[in-house]
Coordinates of C-alpha atoms and ligand atoms in Angstrom, one line a residue:
Chain A
M20 CA 23.8 -18.7 -15.5
P21 CA 21.4 -15.8 -16.0
Q22 CA 22.2 -12.3 -15.8
L23 CA 21.4 -9.9 -13.1
Q24 CA 20.0 -7.0 -14.8
A25 CA 21.2 -3.5 -14.2
S26 CA 18.8 -1.2 -12.2
P27 CA 17.1 1.1 -14.8
D28 CA 17.7 4.8 -14.5
I29 CA 15.2 6.3 -12.6
D30 CA 13.2 9.5 -13.5
F31 CA 12.5 11.3 -10.3
H32 CA 10.5 14.1 -12.3
S33 CA 8.3 11.9 -14.4
D34 CA 4.4 11.7 -13.5
T35 CA 4.7 8.3 -12.5
Y36 CA 7.3 8.4 -10.1
R37 CA 5.6 11.7 -8.5
D38 CA 2.5 10.1 -8.5
A39 CA 3.6 6.7 -6.6
Y40 CA 6.0 8.7 -4.3
S41 CA 2.6 11.1 -3.3
R42 CA 1.2 7.9 -1.8
I43 CA 4.6 5.8 -0.5
N44 CA 6.0 9.8 1.0
G45 CA 2.3 10.4 2.5
I46 CA 2.6 6.5 4.3
V47 CA 6.4 7.4 5.4
I48 CA 4.9 10.6 6.8
E49 CA 2.1 9.5 8.1
G50 CA 4.1 6.6 9.6
E51 CA 6.5 9.2 11.4
Q52 CA 3.7 10.6 13.0
E53 CA 1.9 7.5 14.3
A54 CA 5.3 6.8 15.5
H55 CA 5.3 10.3 17.5
E56 CA 2.1 10.0 18.8
N57 CA 2.7 6.7 20.0
Y58 CA 6.0 7.5 22.1
I59 CA 3.7 10.1 23.7
R60 CA 1.4 7.5 24.5
L61 CA 4.3 5.1 25.9
A62 CA 5.6 7.7 27.9
E63 CA 2.5 8.0 30.1
M64 CA 2.6 4.2 30.6
L65 CA 6.2 4.1 31.4
P66 CA 6.8 6.9 33.5
N67 CA 10.1 5.4 34.3
H68 CA 11.1 5.8 30.8
K69 CA 9.5 9.1 30.2
D70 CA 12.3 11.0 29.2
D71 CA 13.8 8.5 26.9
L72 CA 10.1 8.2 25.5
L73 CA 10.0 11.6 25.1
R74 CA 13.2 11.9 23.4
L75 CA 12.4 9.3 20.8
S76 CA 8.8 11.2 19.8
K77 CA 10.7 14.3 19.3
M78 CA 12.9 12.4 16.6
E79 CA 10.0 11.2 14.9
A80 CA 8.7 14.2 14.7
R81 CA 12.0 15.5 13.0
H82 CA 11.6 12.4 10.7
R83 CA 8.4 13.4 9.8
K84 CA 9.7 17.2 8.6
G85 CA 12.3 15.6 6.7
F86 CA 9.9 13.2 4.8
E87 CA 7.9 16.5 4.0
A88 CA 11.1 18.3 2.7
C89 CA 11.6 15.5 0.4
A90 CA 8.1 15.5 -1.2
R91 CA 8.5 19.3 -1.5
N92 CA 11.5 18.8 -3.1
L93 CA 10.1 16.5 -5.8
S94 CA 7.3 19.2 -6.1
V95 CA 4.7 16.1 -4.9
T96 CA 1.9 16.6 -2.5
P97 CA 1.8 13.5 -0.1
D98 CA -1.6 11.7 0.1
L99 CA -2.4 12.0 3.8
G100 CA -6.0 10.3 3.3
F101 CA -4.5 7.1 1.6
A102 CA -2.0 7.2 4.3
S103 CA -4.1 7.6 7.5
Q104 CA -6.1 4.7 5.9
F105 CA -3.2 2.4 5.6
F106 CA -2.4 3.0 9.0
A107 CA -5.5 2.2 10.4
S108 CA -5.8 -1.2 11.7
L109 CA -2.5 -0.9 13.5
H110 CA -3.6 2.7 14.9
E111 CA -6.8 1.0 16.4
N112 CA -4.9 -2.0 17.7
F113 CA -2.5 0.0 19.5
Q114 CA -5.0 2.5 21.0
V115 CA -7.2 -0.7 22.5
A116 CA -3.7 -2.1 23.4
A117 CA -2.7 1.2 25.1
S118 CA -6.5 1.3 26.5
E119 CA -5.8 -1.7 28.6
N120 CA -2.3 -0.6 29.5
K121 CA -0.7 -3.4 27.7
V122 CA 2.8 -2.0 27.3
A123 CA 4.3 -5.4 25.8
A124 CA 1.7 -5.4 23.1
C125 CA 2.2 -1.7 22.5
L126 CA 6.1 -2.0 22.2
V127 CA 5.2 -5.1 19.6
I128 CA 3.3 -2.9 17.4
Q129 CA 5.6 0.6 17.6
S130 CA 9.0 -0.4 18.5
L131 CA 9.3 -3.7 16.7
I132 CA 6.6 -3.8 14.2
I133 CA 6.3 -0.1 12.8
E134 CA 10.6 0.2 13.4
C135 CA 11.4 -3.0 11.5
F136 CA 9.0 -2.1 9.1
A137 CA 10.6 1.7 8.4
I138 CA 14.1 0.3 8.9
A139 CA 13.4 -2.8 6.2
A140 CA 11.9 0.2 4.0
Y141 CA 14.0 2.8 4.5
N142 CA 17.5 0.2 3.8
I143 CA 15.9 -0.6 0.4
Y144 CA 15.0 2.8 -0.7
I145 CA 18.4 4.3 -0.1
P146 CA 20.3 2.9 -3.0
V147 CA 16.9 4.2 -5.2
A148 CA 16.3 7.3 -4.1
D149 CA 16.7 10.8 -5.1
D150 CA 20.1 12.6 -3.7
F151 CA 18.3 14.8 -1.4
A152 CA 16.0 12.0 0.4
R153 CA 19.0 9.3 0.3
K154 CA 20.8 11.9 2.6
I155 CA 17.9 12.4 5.0
T156 CA 16.6 8.7 5.0
E157 CA 20.4 7.8 5.8
G158 CA 19.9 9.8 9.0
V159 CA 16.6 8.8 10.0
V160 CA 17.6 5.0 9.5
K161 CA 19.9 5.6 12.1
D162 CA 17.5 7.0 14.6
E163 CA 15.2 3.9 13.9
Y164 CA 17.5 1.5 15.2
S165 CA 17.8 3.4 18.6
H166 CA 14.0 2.9 18.7
L167 CA 14.0 -0.5 18.2
N168 CA 16.5 -1.2 20.7
F169 CA 14.3 0.3 23.0
G170 CA 11.7 -1.8 22.7
E171 CA 14.0 -4.8 22.2
V172 CA 15.7 -4.0 25.8
W173 CA 12.7 -3.6 27.6
L174 CA 10.9 -6.6 26.4
K175 CA 14.2 -8.4 26.8
D176 CA 14.3 -7.5 30.4
N177 CA 10.1 -8.1 30.9
F178 CA 10.8 -11.7 28.8
E179 CA 8.8 -14.3 30.9
A180 CA 6.4 -12.1 32.1
T181 CA 5.2 -10.4 28.8
K182 CA 6.3 -13.5 26.5
E183 CA 2.3 -14.3 25.7
E184 CA 1.3 -11.1 25.2
V185 CA 4.2 -10.5 22.8
E186 CA 3.1 -13.7 20.8
A187 CA -0.2 -12.5 20.9
A188 CA 0.5 -9.2 19.6
N189 CA 2.7 -11.0 16.8
R190 CA -0.3 -12.7 15.7
Q191 CA -2.8 -10.3 15.6
N192 CA -0.7 -7.4 13.8
L193 CA 1.7 -9.3 11.6
P194 CA -0.9 -10.4 9.1
I195 CA -1.8 -6.5 9.1
V196 CA 1.7 -5.9 8.1
W197 CA 1.5 -8.1 5.1
R198 CA -1.5 -6.8 3.8
M199 CA -0.3 -3.3 4.2
L200 CA 3.2 -4.6 2.0
N201 CA 0.6 -5.8 -0.8
E202 CA -0.9 -2.7 -0.7
V203 CA 1.9 -0.5 -1.8
E204 CA 3.7 -3.2 -4.0
K205 CA 2.7 -1.5 -6.9
D206 CA 4.1 1.9 -6.0
A207 CA 7.2 0.5 -4.0
K208 CA 7.8 -1.2 -7.4
V209 CA 8.0 2.1 -9.4
L210 CA 10.0 3.5 -6.9
N211 CA 12.3 0.3 -7.8
M212 CA 11.5 -1.4 -4.5
E213 CA 10.8 -4.6 -4.5
K214 CA 8.0 -6.6 -2.5
E215 CA 10.3 -9.6 -2.1
A216 CA 13.0 -7.9 -0.6
L217 CA 11.1 -5.6 1.8
V218 CA 9.3 -8.8 3.0
E219 CA 13.0 -10.4 3.4
D220 CA 14.4 -7.3 5.0
F221 CA 11.4 -7.3 7.2
M222 CA 11.5 -10.6 8.5
I223 CA 15.3 -10.4 9.1
Q224 CA 15.1 -6.8 10.9
Y225 CA 12.0 -8.6 13.3
G226 CA 13.7 -11.9 13.6
E227 CA 16.9 -10.3 14.6
A228 CA 14.8 -8.5 17.5
L229 CA 12.9 -11.2 18.5
S230 CA 16.1 -13.1 19.0
N231 CA 17.5 -10.3 21.1
I232 CA 14.9 -10.6 23.1
G233 CA 15.1 -14.1 24.1
F234 CA 13.0 -15.7 21.6
T235 CA 14.6 -19.3 20.1
T236 CA 15.3 -19.5 16.2
R237 CA 12.4 -21.9 16.1
D238 CA 9.9 -19.2 18.0
I239 CA 11.7 -16.8 15.2
M240 CA 10.6 -18.9 12.3
K241 CA 7.1 -19.3 13.5
M242 CA 6.8 -15.7 14.4
S243 CA 8.2 -13.9 12.0
A244 CA 6.6 -16.0 8.8
Y245 CA 3.0 -16.1 10.6
G246 CA 0.3 -15.1 8.1
L247 CA 2.4 -14.4 5.1
V248 CA 1.3 -17.0 2.9
A249 CA -2.2 -15.9 3.8
A250 CA -1.5 -12.5 2.8
Chain B
M5 CA 34.2 -19.6 16.0
F6 CA 33.6 -21.2 12.2
G7 CA 30.5 -20.9 10.1
L8 CA 28.9 -23.1 6.8
I9 CA 26.4 -21.1 4.6
G10 CA 24.7 -24.2 3.1
H11 CA 21.7 -24.5 1.0
L12 CA 19.4 -27.4 -0.1
T13 CA 19.4 -29.0 -3.4
S14 CA 15.8 -28.1 -4.6
L15 CA 12.6 -27.0 -3.5
E16 CA 11.2 -30.5 -2.9
H17 CA 14.2 -31.1 -0.8
A18 CA 13.9 -27.9 0.9
Q19 CA 10.1 -28.9 2.0
L20 CA 11.0 -32.0 3.0
V21 CA 13.8 -30.9 5.7
A22 CA 11.4 -28.3 7.0
R23 CA 9.1 -31.0 7.8
D24 CA 11.5 -33.3 9.1
L25 CA 12.7 -30.4 11.5
G26 CA 9.6 -29.5 12.4
Y27 CA 9.1 -25.9 10.6
P28 CA 5.5 -26.6 8.9
E29 CA 5.5 -22.7 8.3
Y30 CA 8.3 -23.3 5.5
A31 CA 7.4 -27.1 4.6
D32 CA 4.3 -26.2 2.9
Q33 CA 5.7 -23.2 0.8
G34 CA 6.3 -22.9 -2.8
L35 CA 9.3 -20.9 -4.2
D36 CA 7.8 -17.6 -3.7
F37 CA 8.3 -18.0 0.0
W38 CA 11.8 -19.1 -0.1
C39 CA 12.7 -16.3 -2.3
M40 CA 11.6 -14.2 0.3
A41 CA 12.4 -16.3 3.7
P42 CA 16.0 -14.5 5.2
P43 CA 18.8 -16.8 6.6
Q44 CA 18.8 -18.8 10.2
I45 CA 21.0 -20.2 11.9
V46 CA 20.1 -23.8 12.2
D47 CA 22.6 -25.6 14.0
S48 CA 25.7 -25.2 16.4
I49 CA 28.5 -27.6 15.9
T50 CA 31.1 -28.9 17.6
V51 CA 34.4 -30.5 15.7
T52 CA 37.2 -32.4 17.6
S53 CA 40.4 -32.4 15.7
A54 CA 43.1 -35.6 15.5
T55 CA 45.4 -33.5 17.4
G56 CA 42.6 -33.2 20.4
Q57 CA 42.5 -29.5 19.9
V58 CA 38.3 -28.5 19.8
I59 CA 36.5 -25.8 18.0
H60 CA 33.1 -24.6 17.7
G61 CA 30.7 -23.4 14.7
K62 CA 27.4 -22.5 13.1
Y63 CA 25.5 -23.6 10.5
V64 CA 23.6 -20.5 8.4
E65 CA 20.8 -22.0 6.3
S66 CA 20.5 -19.3 3.3
C67 CA 17.3 -20.3 2.0
F68 CA 18.6 -19.8 -1.7
L69 CA 17.2 -22.9 -4.1
P70 CA 18.8 -23.8 -7.3
E71 CA 15.3 -23.0 -8.7
M72 CA 16.1 -19.7 -8.1
L73 CA 18.9 -19.5 -11.0
A74 CA 16.3 -21.9 -13.2
T75 CA 13.8 -19.7 -13.0
Q76 CA 15.6 -16.1 -13.5
R77 CA 15.0 -14.9 -10.0
V78 CA 18.6 -14.0 -9.5
K79 CA 18.0 -10.8 -7.3
S80 CA 16.2 -13.3 -4.9
A81 CA 19.3 -15.6 -5.3
T82 CA 22.2 -12.9 -4.5
R83 CA 20.2 -11.5 -2.0
K84 CA 20.2 -14.6 -0.1
I85 CA 23.6 -15.2 -0.4
I86 CA 24.4 -11.7 0.9
N87 CA 21.7 -11.9 3.9
A88 CA 23.3 -15.2 4.9
M89 CA 27.0 -13.3 5.0
A90 CA 25.8 -10.6 7.0
H91 CA 24.1 -13.0 9.3
A92 CA 27.0 -14.8 9.7
Q93 CA 29.6 -11.8 10.4
K94 CA 26.8 -10.4 12.7
H95 CA 26.7 -13.6 14.7
G96 CA 30.7 -12.9 15.6
I97 CA 31.7 -15.9 13.1
D98 CA 35.4 -15.5 12.1
I99 CA 35.4 -17.4 9.4
T100 CA 32.6 -19.3 7.2
A101 CA 32.6 -21.5 4.1
L102 CA 30.5 -20.3 1.1
G103 CA 29.0 -24.1 0.3
G104 CA 27.6 -25.1 -3.2
F105 CA 26.3 -22.3 -5.3
S106 CA 26.6 -19.8 -2.5
S107 CA 30.5 -18.7 -3.9
I108 CA 29.6 -19.1 -7.3
I109 CA 26.6 -16.8 -7.1
F110 CA 29.1 -14.4 -5.3
E111 CA 31.8 -14.4 -7.8
N112 CA 29.3 -14.4 -11.3
F113 CA 27.0 -11.6 -9.8
N114 CA 30.0 -9.7 -9.0
L115 CA 28.8 -9.3 -5.3
E116 CA 31.9 -8.0 -4.3
R117 CA 30.7 -4.4 -5.1
I118 CA 28.6 -4.8 -2.4
T119 CA 30.2 -3.8 0.8
R120 CA 27.6 -2.3 3.0
V121 CA 24.6 -4.7 4.2
R122 CA 21.8 -2.7 6.4
D123 CA 24.0 -1.5 9.5
I124 CA 27.1 -4.0 8.6
D125 CA 30.2 -3.4 6.6
L126 CA 31.0 -6.7 5.3
D127 CA 34.8 -7.8 5.8
I128 CA 35.3 -10.4 2.8
R129 CA 38.5 -11.4 4.6
R130 CA 35.8 -13.5 7.0
F131 CA 34.9 -15.7 4.3
T132 CA 36.3 -18.5 2.3
T133 CA 34.9 -20.7 -1.0
G134 CA 36.3 -23.7 0.5
N135 CA 37.5 -24.4 -2.9
T136 CA 41.2 -25.2 -2.4
H137 CA 40.3 -27.6 -0.2
T138 CA 37.8 -29.3 -2.4
A139 CA 39.8 -29.1 -5.2
Y140 CA 42.8 -30.8 -3.3
I141 CA 40.1 -33.5 -1.9
I142 CA 39.1 -34.4 -5.5
C143 CA 42.5 -34.8 -6.9
R144 CA 43.4 -37.0 -4.1
Q145 CA 39.9 -38.8 -4.9
I146 CA 41.2 -39.5 -8.3
E147 CA 45.0 -40.4 -7.1
Q148 CA 43.2 -43.2 -4.6
A149 CA 40.1 -44.5 -5.9
S150 CA 41.8 -45.0 -9.4
Q151 CA 44.3 -47.1 -7.1
Q152 CA 41.3 -48.9 -5.8
L153 CA 40.4 -49.9 -9.4
G154 CA 43.8 -50.8 -10.5
L155 CA 43.3 -47.9 -13.2
D156 CA 47.1 -46.8 -13.9
L157 CA 47.0 -42.8 -14.3
A158 CA 49.7 -43.2 -16.7
K159 CA 47.6 -44.9 -19.0
S160 CA 44.6 -43.1 -17.8
T161 CA 42.0 -40.4 -19.7
V162 CA 41.0 -37.8 -17.3
A163 CA 37.7 -36.0 -18.4
V164 CA 37.2 -33.0 -16.4
C165 CA 33.7 -31.6 -16.7
G166 CA 33.8 -28.0 -15.5
A167 CA 37.6 -27.7 -16.2
T168 CA 37.5 -23.9 -16.7
G169 CA 35.7 -23.5 -13.1
D170 CA 37.1 -22.5 -10.1
I171 CA 37.5 -26.3 -9.0
G172 CA 37.9 -27.9 -12.3
S173 CA 40.8 -25.5 -13.4
A174 CA 42.5 -26.1 -9.8
V175 CA 41.9 -30.2 -10.5
C176 CA 43.4 -29.9 -14.2
R177 CA 46.7 -27.7 -12.4
W178 CA 47.4 -30.5 -10.3
L179 CA 46.5 -33.2 -12.4
D180 CA 49.4 -31.5 -14.6
A181 CA 51.7 -31.2 -11.8
R182 CA 51.3 -34.0 -9.7
T183 CA 50.3 -37.0 -11.7
D184 CA 51.2 -38.3 -14.7
V185 CA 48.1 -38.7 -16.1
D186 CA 48.4 -39.7 -19.7
E187 CA 45.6 -37.3 -21.4
L188 CA 43.2 -34.6 -19.9
L189 CA 40.0 -34.1 -21.7
L190 CA 38.6 -30.4 -20.6
V191 CA 34.9 -29.9 -21.0
A192 CA 33.3 -26.7 -20.8
R193 CA 30.6 -24.5 -22.8
N194 CA 32.6 -21.2 -23.2
Q195 CA 35.3 -21.7 -25.7
T196 CA 37.6 -18.8 -25.0
R197 CA 38.2 -19.9 -21.6
L198 CA 38.4 -23.5 -22.6
Q199 CA 41.6 -22.1 -25.1
D200 CA 43.0 -19.9 -21.9
L201 CA 42.8 -23.1 -19.7
Q202 CA 44.4 -24.9 -22.6
A203 CA 47.0 -22.3 -23.1
E204 CA 47.8 -22.3 -19.3
L205 CA 48.4 -25.4 -19.0
G206 CA 49.9 -26.2 -22.4
R207 CA 48.1 -29.4 -22.8
G208 CA 44.8 -30.4 -22.6
K209 CA 42.2 -31.6 -25.5
I210 CA 39.1 -29.0 -25.7
M211 CA 36.3 -31.7 -25.8
A212 CA 32.5 -31.7 -26.3
L213 CA 31.0 -34.0 -23.4
E214 CA 29.5 -36.7 -25.2
E215 CA 32.8 -37.2 -27.2
A216 CA 34.8 -36.9 -23.5
L217 CA 32.6 -39.4 -22.0
S218 CA 33.2 -42.2 -24.7
L219 CA 37.0 -41.6 -24.1
A220 CA 37.3 -41.2 -20.4
D221 CA 38.5 -43.7 -18.0
I222 CA 38.1 -41.4 -14.9
V223 CA 35.2 -38.2 -15.3
V224 CA 35.8 -35.6 -12.9
W225 CA 32.4 -33.8 -12.3
V226 CA 32.7 -30.2 -11.4
A227 CA 30.2 -27.9 -13.4
S228 CA 28.1 -25.5 -11.8
M229 CA 24.6 -27.2 -12.7
P230 CA 21.4 -26.2 -10.9
K231 CA 20.4 -29.6 -12.4
G232 CA 22.0 -32.6 -13.1
V233 CA 22.1 -34.3 -16.7
E234 CA 21.1 -37.6 -18.1
I235 CA 23.7 -39.6 -19.8
D236 CA 23.8 -42.9 -21.4
P237 CA 25.9 -45.5 -19.6
T238 CA 26.2 -47.6 -22.7
T239 CA 28.6 -45.2 -24.0
L240 CA 31.3 -45.2 -21.0
K241 CA 34.4 -47.3 -21.2
Q242 CA 34.1 -50.6 -19.9
T243 CA 35.8 -49.7 -16.6
C244 CA 35.1 -46.1 -15.7
L245 CA 35.2 -43.8 -12.6
M246 CA 33.2 -41.1 -11.9
I247 CA 33.5 -38.7 -9.4
D248 CA 31.0 -36.5 -8.9
G249 CA 31.6 -33.1 -7.3
G250 CA 28.5 -31.3 -8.0
Y251 CA 26.2 -29.5 -5.7
P252 CA 23.6 -30.7 -6.6
K253 CA 24.8 -33.6 -8.0
N254 CA 26.1 -33.3 -11.8
L255 CA 24.6 -36.8 -12.6
A256 CA 21.0 -37.3 -12.7
T257 CA 21.0 -40.9 -13.5
K258 CA 21.8 -43.5 -11.4
I259 CA 23.8 -45.7 -13.4
Q260 CA 24.0 -49.2 -12.6
A261 CA 26.7 -50.5 -15.0
P262 CA 29.1 -53.5 -13.7
G263 CA 32.0 -51.2 -14.7
V264 CA 31.0 -48.0 -13.3
H265 CA 32.1 -47.0 -10.4
I266 CA 30.6 -43.6 -8.9
L267 CA 32.0 -41.6 -6.1
S268 CA 30.7 -38.7 -4.4
G269 CA 33.5 -35.9 -5.1
G270 CA 34.5 -33.2 -2.8
I271 CA 33.6 -35.3 0.4
V272 CA 35.6 -35.7 3.3
E273 CA 35.4 -38.6 6.1
H274 CA 36.7 -37.0 9.8
S275 CA 38.1 -39.7 12.2
L276 CA 36.0 -38.6 14.6
D277 CA 32.2 -38.0 15.3
I278 CA 31.2 -34.3 14.7
D279 CA 28.3 -33.4 17.0
W280 CA 25.6 -31.8 14.3
K281 CA 22.3 -32.4 12.7
I282 CA 22.8 -30.8 9.4
M283 CA 24.9 -33.5 7.4
N284 CA 21.8 -35.9 7.9
I285 CA 19.7 -33.3 5.7
V286 CA 22.0 -33.6 2.9
N287 CA 21.9 -37.1 2.5
M288 CA 25.5 -38.1 3.8
D289 CA 25.8 -41.8 4.1
T290 CA 27.7 -41.6 7.6
P291 CA 26.6 -38.3 8.6
S292 CA 28.4 -38.2 12.1
R293 CA 31.9 -38.1 9.8
Q294 CA 31.3 -37.2 6.0
L295 CA 31.1 -33.8 5.0
F296 CA 31.6 -30.9 1.8
A297 CA 35.5 -30.7 1.6
C298 CA 34.6 -26.8 1.5
F299 CA 33.3 -26.7 4.7
A300 CA 35.9 -28.7 6.2
E301 CA 38.2 -25.9 4.7
A302 CA 36.5 -23.4 7.1
M303 CA 37.3 -26.0 10.0
L304 CA 40.7 -26.2 9.1
L305 CA 41.1 -22.6 8.9
E306 CA 39.8 -22.3 12.5
F307 CA 41.7 -25.0 13.7
E308 CA 45.1 -23.2 12.1
Q309 CA 43.7 -19.8 13.5
W310 CA 44.0 -18.3 9.5
H311 CA 41.3 -16.0 10.0
T312 CA 41.5 -15.3 6.3
N313 CA 39.7 -15.8 2.7
F314 CA 42.0 -19.0 1.9
S315 CA 40.3 -19.7 -1.2
W316 CA 38.8 -16.7 -3.0
G317 CA 38.2 -14.9 -6.5
R318 CA 38.2 -17.3 -9.6
N319 CA 40.7 -19.3 -11.1
Q320 CA 43.2 -18.5 -8.7
I321 CA 44.3 -21.7 -6.6
T322 CA 47.9 -23.1 -7.1
V323 CA 49.3 -26.3 -6.2
E324 CA 51.0 -24.8 -3.2
K325 CA 48.2 -23.6 -1.5
M326 CA 46.1 -26.8 -2.3
E327 CA 49.4 -28.5 -0.5
K328 CA 49.0 -26.1 2.1
I329 CA 45.5 -26.6 2.6
G330 CA 46.1 -30.8 2.3
Q331 CA 48.6 -31.0 5.1
S332 CA 46.5 -29.2 7.4
S333 CA 43.6 -31.6 6.4
V334 CA 45.9 -34.6 7.0
R335 CA 46.9 -33.2 10.5
H336 CA 43.4 -32.6 12.0
G337 CA 42.2 -36.1 10.8
F338 CA 40.4 -35.2 7.6
R339 CA 40.8 -38.1 4.6
P340 CA 39.0 -38.1 1.1
L341 CA 36.1 -40.4 0.7
L342 CA 37.0 -43.4 -1.1
L343 CA 35.4 -46.3 -3.1
P344 CA 33.7 -49.3 -0.7
P345 CA 36.2 -52.0 -0.6
L346 CA 35.5 -54.0 -3.8
T347 CA 34.4 -57.7 -3.4
Ligands
NAP408 N1 32.0 -30.7 -2.4 C1 31.9 -29.5 -2.2 O1 32.5 -29.4 -1.1 C2 31.8 -28.5 -3.0 C3 32.9 -27.1 -2.7 C4 32.2 -26.2 -3.5 C5 31.5 -26.5 -4.8 N2 31.1 -27.4 -5.3 C6 30.3 -27.9 -6.5 O2 31.3 -28.0 -7.5 C7 30.9 -27.5 -8.8 C8 31.6 -26.8 -9.3 O3 32.1 -25.0 -8.4 P1 32.7 -24.0 -8.6 O4 33.0 -23.2 -7.8 O5 33.9 -24.2 -9.3 O6 32.2 -23.6 -10.3 P2 32.6 -22.6 -10.9 O7 33.9 -21.6 -10.8 O8 31.2 -21.7 -11.5 O9 33.2 -23.4 -12.3 C9 31.5 -24.2 -13.0 C10 32.2 -24.7 -14.3 O10 30.9 -25.7 -14.9 C11 31.3 -25.4 -16.3 N3 29.6 -25.6 -16.9 C12 28.5 -24.8 -16.1 N4 27.5 -25.3 -16.6 C13 27.8 -26.4 -17.6 C14 27.2 -27.1 -18.4 N5 26.1 -27.3 -18.5 N6 28.0 -28.4 -19.2 C15 29.5 -28.2 -18.9 N7 29.9 -27.4 -18.0 C16 29.4 -26.3 -17.6 C17 31.5 -23.9 -16.4 O11 31.6 -23.6 -17.9 P3 30.9 -23.1 -18.9 O12 29.9 -22.0 -18.1 O13 31.8 -22.3 -19.5 O14 30.4 -24.3 -19.1 C18 32.7 -23.9 -15.5 O15 33.5 -24.4 -16.2 C19 29.6 -26.6 -8.2 O16 28.2 -27.8 -8.5 C20 29.7 -26.4 -6.7 O17 28.1 -26.4 -6.1 C21 31.2 -28.8 -4.4
FE2_409 FE1 11.0 7.7 12.3
FE2_410 FE1 11.0 5.4 15.2

C-alpha cells in the first residue's frame, strides 16, 4: 500500500505564499463583490423575493470585508486587476442574462455556479488556512449554503418552465468554471489546495443542487461534467 | 434503508460499464477524470428475505479505481471513499457496507480521523466493512466445497494468502476453532504481523507464497492486491481447491488444469431474485441472485435492524460474531456459492 503524505507545514508569511495569496484572495474579494451586486440585480428581477435577496446581498458585502481583513492580516495586497479579469466572462454572461430578464440563467450563474464554486473552495481552504482566515471562512461558508439554497428552491419551484434555460446556462457557463480553475491551479497549489479536490467538491455540491432542483442522476452526470475534459 | 459502496475493478472495466449504462461523458475518460469524479447513487435495490420481509437499499458508486493505488494517487483514493460515505449518509442510508477496497483504504489511511466532511458529521456507526460475513461465507465455502471434491479437512493443508488481513485472520481463527484442518499455512509479506498471528493461533506455518502453493490442498486468496498475480499451475497439487476472495481477483491466471478447482470466494447466493442492475456489472454468473458477502452483510443488518457498525476496525472478528451473522445469513436465505456439480 502506498503511503499518504502528511501535509507539509505551511509558512503563511513566506514571499511565495503571500504572492499566490494576493491573487487567490483577490479572486475571493472580487467574487464576493460580484455576488453582492448580482443579488441586488436579482432583487430587481424578483420583486416578490426582494427582501430576501437584499439580505443575501448584504451578507456578501460582509464576506468581502472579512476576506479583506484576511489579506491585511498577512500584509498582502489583493490583486484586484487580475481578479476582475478572472471573473470577466461570468460577469458578462450574468449581465446579458439579466438584461434579457432570464431569471433562471442568472440564478444558475450566481446561486448555483458561483456559490458552489465558493463552497467547494472555502471547504478545501479551511483545513489549510491560517488561524485568522480559518475562522472567517468557516463563518462565510455557512452563509453560502443558504444562498445556494435560495437558488435551489426557486429553480425547483419553476423546474418545468425553466429546465431548458437551466441546461443552456449550464452549457454556457460550466466550461468557464473549468477554465477559471485551470487559471488558479498553480496558486491554489501553493496554498495547499489541489485542483482535483476542488473539481470534485464542486461537482459534488453542484450535483447535489441539480438533484434538489429535480434533475435525474443521468442529467446530473451529464450536466456536472459538461466541458470538463476539454478544459 | 441499507447502502452499498462499491467500485469497479479497473479503468478499462469502468469505461466499459459507463458506456454500457449510457454515460458517454464518463466512458471516454482516463484516470485523471475518475480522480475528480464525484460519488453517485446509480441503483435502487429491493430485497426480499426468505422470511418474506422486504427491505430497500441504494448502491453508491464511489468512482474509486484500483489504479489510483497503483499510481500513488492516494489522496484521490481516500477522497473517493470519504465522499461516498458522506453521500450515503446524506441520503439517509442507515447501514452501508464498504465494499472491495473501500474498507481497506479507510483503515490503511486512518480515515477515522476525518469526522467532518463539508456540512456532514460522519457517523461511523452507519457503516460496516462487511468482513465478518465475508469471512464466515469463505469458511463455509472451504467446508462445503472441500466436501464436494472429496477432500477430508483433517488430512488437508490450507494456505491462506493474506492471512494477516482482516478477513484472512478471521478465516484462520474459524479454521482453527471450528474445523479439524490438518495444517495451516500463513502467507503475507509483513513478518511481524505473521508472527503475531501465529502466536495468537498457537499454530500455523509462516511461508512464502510459492512454497505454500506447492503444499496446499486448499488455497484461500484474501490478499488486498490492486492487480492479480500470475501463478504456474504445474506447481500445484493434483487436486487443489482455490477460493479467490479478492476484489479485484487475486488470481490473474485463468487456470485450466483438470484437478484445479477455482471458486469465487466471499460470494453468496440468495434464494430469491434481487431487483437490481448492479451485479451484471461486476460479472456475476447469476446477477439476480449472486452478490458479495460484504454487501449481503449490510442487507442482513437491515433485516435484523442492527443499525450498527457490526464489522469495524482491523483483526477484531471473532468466531462468535461470525456465527451470529452466519445464523442471520441462513435465516434470510443466503447460501455460500459452491462449485458446479461435478460430472
Ligand atoms: N467478497 C467479498 O464480499 C469481499 C469483501 C471484502 C473484501 N474483499 C476482498 O478481500 C481482500 C482482503 O480484504 P481485507 O479487508 O481482509 O484486506 P486487509 O485487511 O488489508 O488484508 C490484506 C492482506 O493481504 C496481504 N497482502 C497484501 N498484498 C499482498 C501480496 N502482494 N502478497 C501477499 N499478501 C499480501 C496483507 O499482508 P501484507 O501487507 O503483510 O502482505 C494482509 O494480510 C481484498 O481483495 C478485498 O477487496 C472481498
Ligand atoms: Fe459570499
Ligand atoms: Fe454567497
